[in-house]
mmCIF file with all atom_site columns, C-alpha atoms in Angstrom:
data_model
loop_
_atom_site.group_PDB
_atom_site.id
_atom_site.type_symbol
_atom_site.label_atom_id
_atom_site.label_alt_id
_atom_site.label_comp_id
_atom_site.label_asym_id
_atom_site.label_entity_id
_atom_site.label_seq_id
_atom_site.pdbx_PDB_ins_code
_atom_site.Cartn_x
_atom_site.Cartn_y
_atom_site.Cartn_z
_atom_site.occupancy
_atom_site.B_iso_or_equiv
_atom_site.pdbx_formal_charge
_atom_site.auth_seq_id
_atom_site.auth_comp_id
_atom_site.auth_asym_id
_atom_site.auth_atom_id
_atom_site.pdbx_PDB_model_num
ATOM 1   C CA . CYS A 1 1   ? -5.727  -2.539  -6.434  1.00 0.00 ? 1   CYS A CA 1
ATOM 2   C CA . ILE A 1 2   ? -2.516  -0.774  -5.497  1.00 0.00 ? 2   ILE A CA 1
ATOM 3   C CA . ASP A 1 3   ? 0.122   -0.955  -8.203  1.00 0.00 ? 3   ASP A CA 1
ATOM 4   C CA . ILE A 1 4   ? 3.446   0.893   -8.341  1.00 0.00 ? 4   ILE A CA 1
ATOM 5   C CA . LYS A 1 5   ? 4.014   2.912   -11.495 1.00 0.00 ? 5   LYS A CA 1
ATOM 6   C CA . GLY A 1 6   ? 7.438   2.221   -13.013 1.00 0.00 ? 6   GLY A CA 1
ATOM 7   C CA . PHE A 1 7   ? 8.228   -0.609  -10.595 1.00 0.00 ? 7   PHE A CA 1
ATOM 8   C CA . THR A 1 8   ? 9.958   -2.845  -13.154 1.00 0.00 ? 8   THR A CA 1
ATOM 9   C CA . VAL A 1 9   ? 12.181  0.005   -14.376 1.00 0.00 ? 9   VAL A CA 1
ATOM 10  C CA . GLY A 1 10  ? 12.944  1.013   -10.792 1.00 0.00 ? 10  GLY A CA 1
ATOM 11  C CA . CYS A 1 11  ? 13.893  -2.543  -9.863  1.00 0.00 ? 11  CYS A CA 1
ATOM 12  C CA . SER A 1 12  ? 16.333  -2.778  -12.737 1.00 0.00 ? 12  SER A CA 1
ATOM 13  C CA . ALA A 1 13  ? 18.300  0.067   -11.140 1.00 0.00 ? 13  ALA A CA 1
ATOM 14  C CA . MET A 1 14  ? 18.526  -1.623  -7.703  1.00 0.00 ? 14  MET A CA 1
ATOM 15  C CA . ASP A 1 15  ? 20.319  -4.739  -6.513  1.00 0.00 ? 15  ASP A CA 1
ATOM 16  C CA . ALA A 1 16  ? 18.150  -7.696  -5.487  1.00 0.00 ? 16  ALA A CA 1
ATOM 17  C CA . GLY A 1 17  ? 18.635  -7.083  -1.771  1.00 0.00 ? 17  GLY A CA 1
ATOM 18  C CA . ARG A 1 18  ? 17.434  -3.489  -2.052  1.00 0.00 ? 18  ARG A CA 1
ATOM 19  C CA . VAL A 1 19  ? 14.413  -4.584  -4.119  1.00 0.00 ? 19  VAL A CA 1
ATOM 20  C CA . GLY A 1 20  ? 13.487  -7.049  -1.368  1.00 0.00 ? 20  GLY A CA 1
ATOM 21  C CA . GLU A 1 21  ? 13.828  -4.393  1.335   1.00 0.00 ? 21  GLU A CA 1
ATOM 22  C CA . TRP A 1 22  ? 11.789  -1.911  -0.683  1.00 0.00 ? 22  TRP A CA 1
ATOM 23  C CA . VAL A 1 23  ? 8.981   -4.385  -1.379  1.00 0.00 ? 23  VAL A CA 1
ATOM 24  C CA . ALA A 1 24  ? 8.883   -5.438  2.298   1.00 0.00 ? 24  ALA A CA 1
ATOM 25  C CA . GLU A 1 25  ? 8.558   -1.777  3.314   1.00 0.00 ? 25  GLU A CA 1
ATOM 26  C CA . PHE A 1 26  ? 5.798   -1.279  0.740   1.00 0.00 ? 26  PHE A CA 1
ATOM 27  C CA . TYR A 1 27  ? 3.846   -4.318  2.016   1.00 0.00 ? 27  TYR A CA 1
ATOM 28  C CA . GLU A 1 28  ? 4.300   -3.201  5.637   1.00 0.00 ? 28  GLU A CA 1
ATOM 29  C CA . ARG A 1 29  ? 2.916   0.254   4.889   1.00 0.00 ? 29  ARG A CA 1
ATOM 30  C CA . VAL A 1 30  ? -0.074  -1.261  3.069   1.00 0.00 ? 30  VAL A CA 1
ATOM 31  C CA . ASP A 1 31  ? -0.713  -3.588  6.037   1.00 0.00 ? 31  ASP A CA 1
ATOM 32  C CA . ILE A 1 32  ? -0.548  -0.749  8.569   1.00 0.00 ? 32  ILE A CA 1
ATOM 33  C CA . ALA A 1 33  ? -2.916  1.484   6.591   1.00 0.00 ? 33  ALA A CA 1
ATOM 34  C CA . ALA A 1 34  ? -5.275  -1.425  5.937   1.00 0.00 ? 34  ALA A CA 1
ATOM 35  C CA . ALA A 1 35  ? -5.438  -2.368  9.610   1.00 0.00 ? 35  ALA A CA 1
ATOM 36  C CA . ALA A 1 36  ? -6.072  1.241   10.614  1.00 0.00 ? 36  ALA A CA 1
ATOM 37  C CA . HIS A 1 37  ? -9.061  1.486   8.259   1.00 0.00 ? 37  HIS A CA 1
ATOM 38  C CA . GLY A 1 38  ? -10.616 -1.986  8.556   1.00 0.00 ? 38  GLY A CA 1
ATOM 39  C CA . ILE A 1 39  ? -9.494  -2.966  5.056   1.00 0.00 ? 39  ILE A CA 1
ATOM 40  C CA . SER A 1 40  ? -8.415  -6.477  4.098   1.00 0.00 ? 40  SER A CA 1
ATOM 41  C CA . LYS A 1 41  ? -5.444  -7.180  1.820   1.00 0.00 ? 41  LYS A CA 1
ATOM 42  C CA . VAL A 1 42  ? -6.649  -10.257 -0.045  1.00 0.00 ? 42  VAL A CA 1
ATOM 43  C CA . GLU A 1 43  ? -3.975  -10.845 -2.671  1.00 0.00 ? 43  GLU A CA 1
ATOM 44  C CA . VAL A 1 44  ? -0.425  -9.796  -3.492  1.00 0.00 ? 44  VAL A CA 1
ATOM 45  C CA . ARG A 1 45  ? 1.300   -10.153 -6.855  1.00 0.00 ? 45  ARG A CA 1
ATOM 46  C CA . GLY A 1 46  ? 4.694   -8.495  -7.064  1.00 0.00 ? 46  GLY A CA 1
ATOM 47  C CA . ASP A 1 47  ? 4.127   -4.789  -6.548  1.00 0.00 ? 47  ASP A CA 1
ATOM 48  C CA . CYS A 1 48  ? 0.334   -5.131  -6.699  1.00 0.00 ? 48  CYS A CA 1
ATOM 49  C CA . CYS A 1 49  ? -1.853  -5.477  -3.600  1.00 0.00 ? 49  CYS A CA 1
ATOM 50  C CA . ILE A 1 50  ? -5.564  -6.127  -3.929  1.00 0.00 ? 50  ILE A CA 1
ATOM 51  C CA . CYS A 1 51  ? -7.493  -4.737  -0.973  1.00 0.00 ? 51  CYS A CA 1
ATOM 52  C CA . VAL A 1 52  ? -11.202 -4.857  -0.142  1.00 0.00 ? 52  VAL A CA 1
ATOM 53  C CA . ALA A 1 53  ? -13.587 -3.382  2.401   1.00 0.00 ? 53  ALA A CA 1
ATOM 54  C CA . GLY A 1 54  ? -16.513 -5.126  4.033   1.00 0.00 ? 54  GLY A CA 1
ATOM 55  C CA . VAL A 1 55  ? -14.952 -8.535  4.653   1.00 0.00 ? 55  VAL A CA 1
ATOM 56  C CA . GLU A 1 56  ? -16.900 -10.276 7.388   1.00 0.00 ? 56  GLU A CA 1
ATOM 57  C CA . GLY A 1 57  ? -14.821 -10.623 10.535  1.00 0.00 ? 57  GLY A CA 1
ATOM 58  C CA . ALA A 1 58  ? -12.395 -7.832  9.644   1.00 0.00 ? 58  ALA A CA 1
ATOM 59  C CA . VAL A 1 59  ? -11.115 -6.015  12.709  1.00 0.00 ? 59  VAL A CA 1
ATOM 60  C CA . LEU A 1 60  ? -11.890 -2.304  12.662  1.00 0.00 ? 60  LEU A CA 1
ATOM 61  C CA . SER A 1 61  ? -9.723  0.273   14.346  1.00 0.00 ? 61  SER A CA 1
ATOM 62  C CA . PRO A 1 62  ? -11.321 2.526   17.017  1.00 0.00 ? 62  PRO A CA 1
ATOM 63  C CA . LEU A 1 63  ? -11.436 5.254   14.364  1.00 0.00 ? 63  LEU A CA 1
ATOM 64  C CA . PHE A 1 64  ? -14.241 3.283   12.686  1.00 0.00 ? 64  PHE A CA 1
ATOM 65  C CA . ALA A 1 65  ? -15.860 1.816   15.819  1.00 0.00 ? 65  ALA A CA 1
ATOM 66  C CA . ASP A 1 66  ? -19.338 2.991   14.757  1.00 0.00 ? 66  ASP A CA 1
ATOM 67  C CA . ALA A 1 67  ? -19.135 0.739   11.713  1.00 0.00 ? 67  ALA A CA 1
ATOM 68  C CA . ALA A 1 68  ? -18.349 -2.348  13.823  1.00 0.00 ? 68  ALA A CA 1
ATOM 69  C CA . ALA A 1 69  ? -22.037 -3.136  14.364  1.00 0.00 ? 69  ALA A CA 1
ATOM 70  C CA . ASP A 1 70  ? -22.615 -3.150  10.609  1.00 0.00 ? 70  ASP A CA 1
ATOM 71  C CA . PRO A 1 71  ? -19.451 -4.082  8.668   1.00 0.00 ? 71  PRO A CA 1
ATOM 72  C CA . ALA A 1 72  ? -21.037 -3.075  5.354   1.00 0.00 ? 72  ALA A CA 1
ATOM 73  C CA . HIS A 1 73  ? -22.141 0.307   6.723   1.00 0.00 ? 73  HIS A CA 1
ATOM 74  C CA . ASP A 1 74  ? -19.372 2.532   5.429   1.00 0.00 ? 74  ASP A CA 1
ATOM 75  C CA . GLN A 1 75  ? -17.201 0.430   3.133   1.00 0.00 ? 75  GLN A CA 1
ATOM 76  C CA . THR A 1 76  ? -16.800 3.234   0.636   1.00 0.00 ? 76  THR A CA 1
ATOM 77  C CA . SER A 1 77  ? -15.699 5.872   3.141   1.00 0.00 ? 77  SER A CA 1
ATOM 78  C CA . ARG A 1 78  ? -13.268 3.441   4.794   1.00 0.00 ? 78  ARG A CA 1
ATOM 79  C CA . MET A 1 79  ? -11.767 2.478   1.428   1.00 0.00 ? 79  MET A CA 1
ATOM 80  C CA . LEU A 1 80  ? -11.405 6.125   0.407   1.00 0.00 ? 80  LEU A CA 1
ATOM 81  C CA . SER A 1 81  ? -9.831  7.010   3.766   1.00 0.00 ? 81  SER A CA 1
ATOM 82  C CA . PHE A 1 82  ? -7.454  4.065   3.382   1.00 0.00 ? 82  PHE A CA 1
ATOM 83  C CA . ALA A 1 83  ? -6.489  5.123   -0.139  1.00 0.00 ? 83  ALA A CA 1
ATOM 84  C CA . ALA A 1 84  ? -5.854  8.732   0.885   1.00 0.00 ? 84  ALA A CA 1
ATOM 85  C CA . ALA A 1 85  ? -3.804  7.739   3.942   1.00 0.00 ? 85  ALA A CA 1
ATOM 86  C CA . LEU A 1 86  ? -1.764  5.199   1.990   1.00 0.00 ? 86  LEU A CA 1
ATOM 87  C CA . HIS A 1 87  ? -1.156  7.625   -0.856  1.00 0.00 ? 87  HIS A CA 1
ATOM 88  C CA . ALA A 1 88  ? 0.166   10.211  1.600   1.00 0.00 ? 88  ALA A CA 1
ATOM 89  C CA . ASP A 1 89  ? 2.342   7.649   3.394   1.00 0.00 ? 89  ASP A CA 1
ATOM 90  C CA . LEU A 1 90  ? 3.800   6.175   0.205   1.00 0.00 ? 90  LEU A CA 1
ATOM 91  C CA . ALA A 1 91  ? 4.927   9.620   -0.962  1.00 0.00 ? 91  ALA A CA 1
ATOM 92  C CA . SER A 1 92  ? 8.001   9.161   1.232   1.00 0.00 ? 92  SER A CA 1
ATOM 93  C CA . LEU A 1 93  ? 8.798   5.670   -0.100  1.00 0.00 ? 93  LEU A CA 1
ATOM 94  C CA . THR A 1 94  ? 11.094  6.209   -3.084  1.00 0.00 ? 94  THR A CA 1
ATOM 95  C CA . TYR A 1 95  ? 13.363  4.130   -5.258  1.00 0.00 ? 95  TYR A CA 1
ATOM 96  C CA . SER A 1 96  ? 16.048  5.081   -7.713  1.00 0.00 ? 96  SER A CA 1
ATOM 97  C CA . THR A 1 97  ? 15.376  4.790   -11.437 1.00 0.00 ? 97  THR A CA 1
ATOM 98  C CA . SER A 1 98  ? 18.878  5.934   -12.325 1.00 0.00 ? 98  SER A CA 1
ATOM 99  C CA . THR A 1 99  ? 21.099  3.243   -13.849 1.00 0.00 ? 99  THR A CA 1
ATOM 100 C CA . ASP A 1 100 ? 24.281  5.085   -12.934 1.00 0.00 ? 100 ASP A CA 1
ATOM 101 C CA . GLY A 1 101 ? 23.608  5.507   -9.210  1.00 0.00 ? 101 GLY A CA 1
ATOM 102 C CA . GLY A 1 102 ? 22.443  9.076   -9.680  1.00 0.00 ? 102 GLY A CA 1
ATOM 103 C CA . ASN A 1 103 ? 19.822  10.930  -7.700  1.00 0.00 ? 103 ASN A CA 1
ATOM 104 C CA . GLU A 1 104 ? 16.749  10.409  -9.848  1.00 0.00 ? 104 GLU A CA 1
ATOM 105 C CA . ARG A 1 105 ? 13.980  9.134   -7.547  1.00 0.00 ? 105 ARG A CA 1
ATOM 106 C CA . THR A 1 106 ? 10.516  7.792   -8.142  1.00 0.00 ? 106 THR A CA 1
ATOM 107 C CA . THR A 1 107 ? 7.788   7.849   -5.533  1.00 0.00 ? 107 THR A CA 1
ATOM 108 C CA . ALA A 1 108 ? 5.630   4.805   -4.934  1.00 0.00 ? 108 ALA A CA 1
#
């Protein structure tokens, strides 16, 4: 489960359009990382994405081609690689938590 710390507070400092843009960017980054690691995003609730490894029929990237013959082979390593890659990528996705338009930023 991927959940954004302080999301509700951060949203209160943004207008609705910016919240929508931010959430769309967040979902897109999750989708890209998931596809690259053969992970399936199975549910979304607000700022929470539930992702799983080992779903039958999931398409694996060439990076994990050896696992294609046995989709359950390396679920743990793929999930950990996904988590590390997503964590690194989301470090650049920030939102303001300042109510006065200041520079305080929070990382996803």
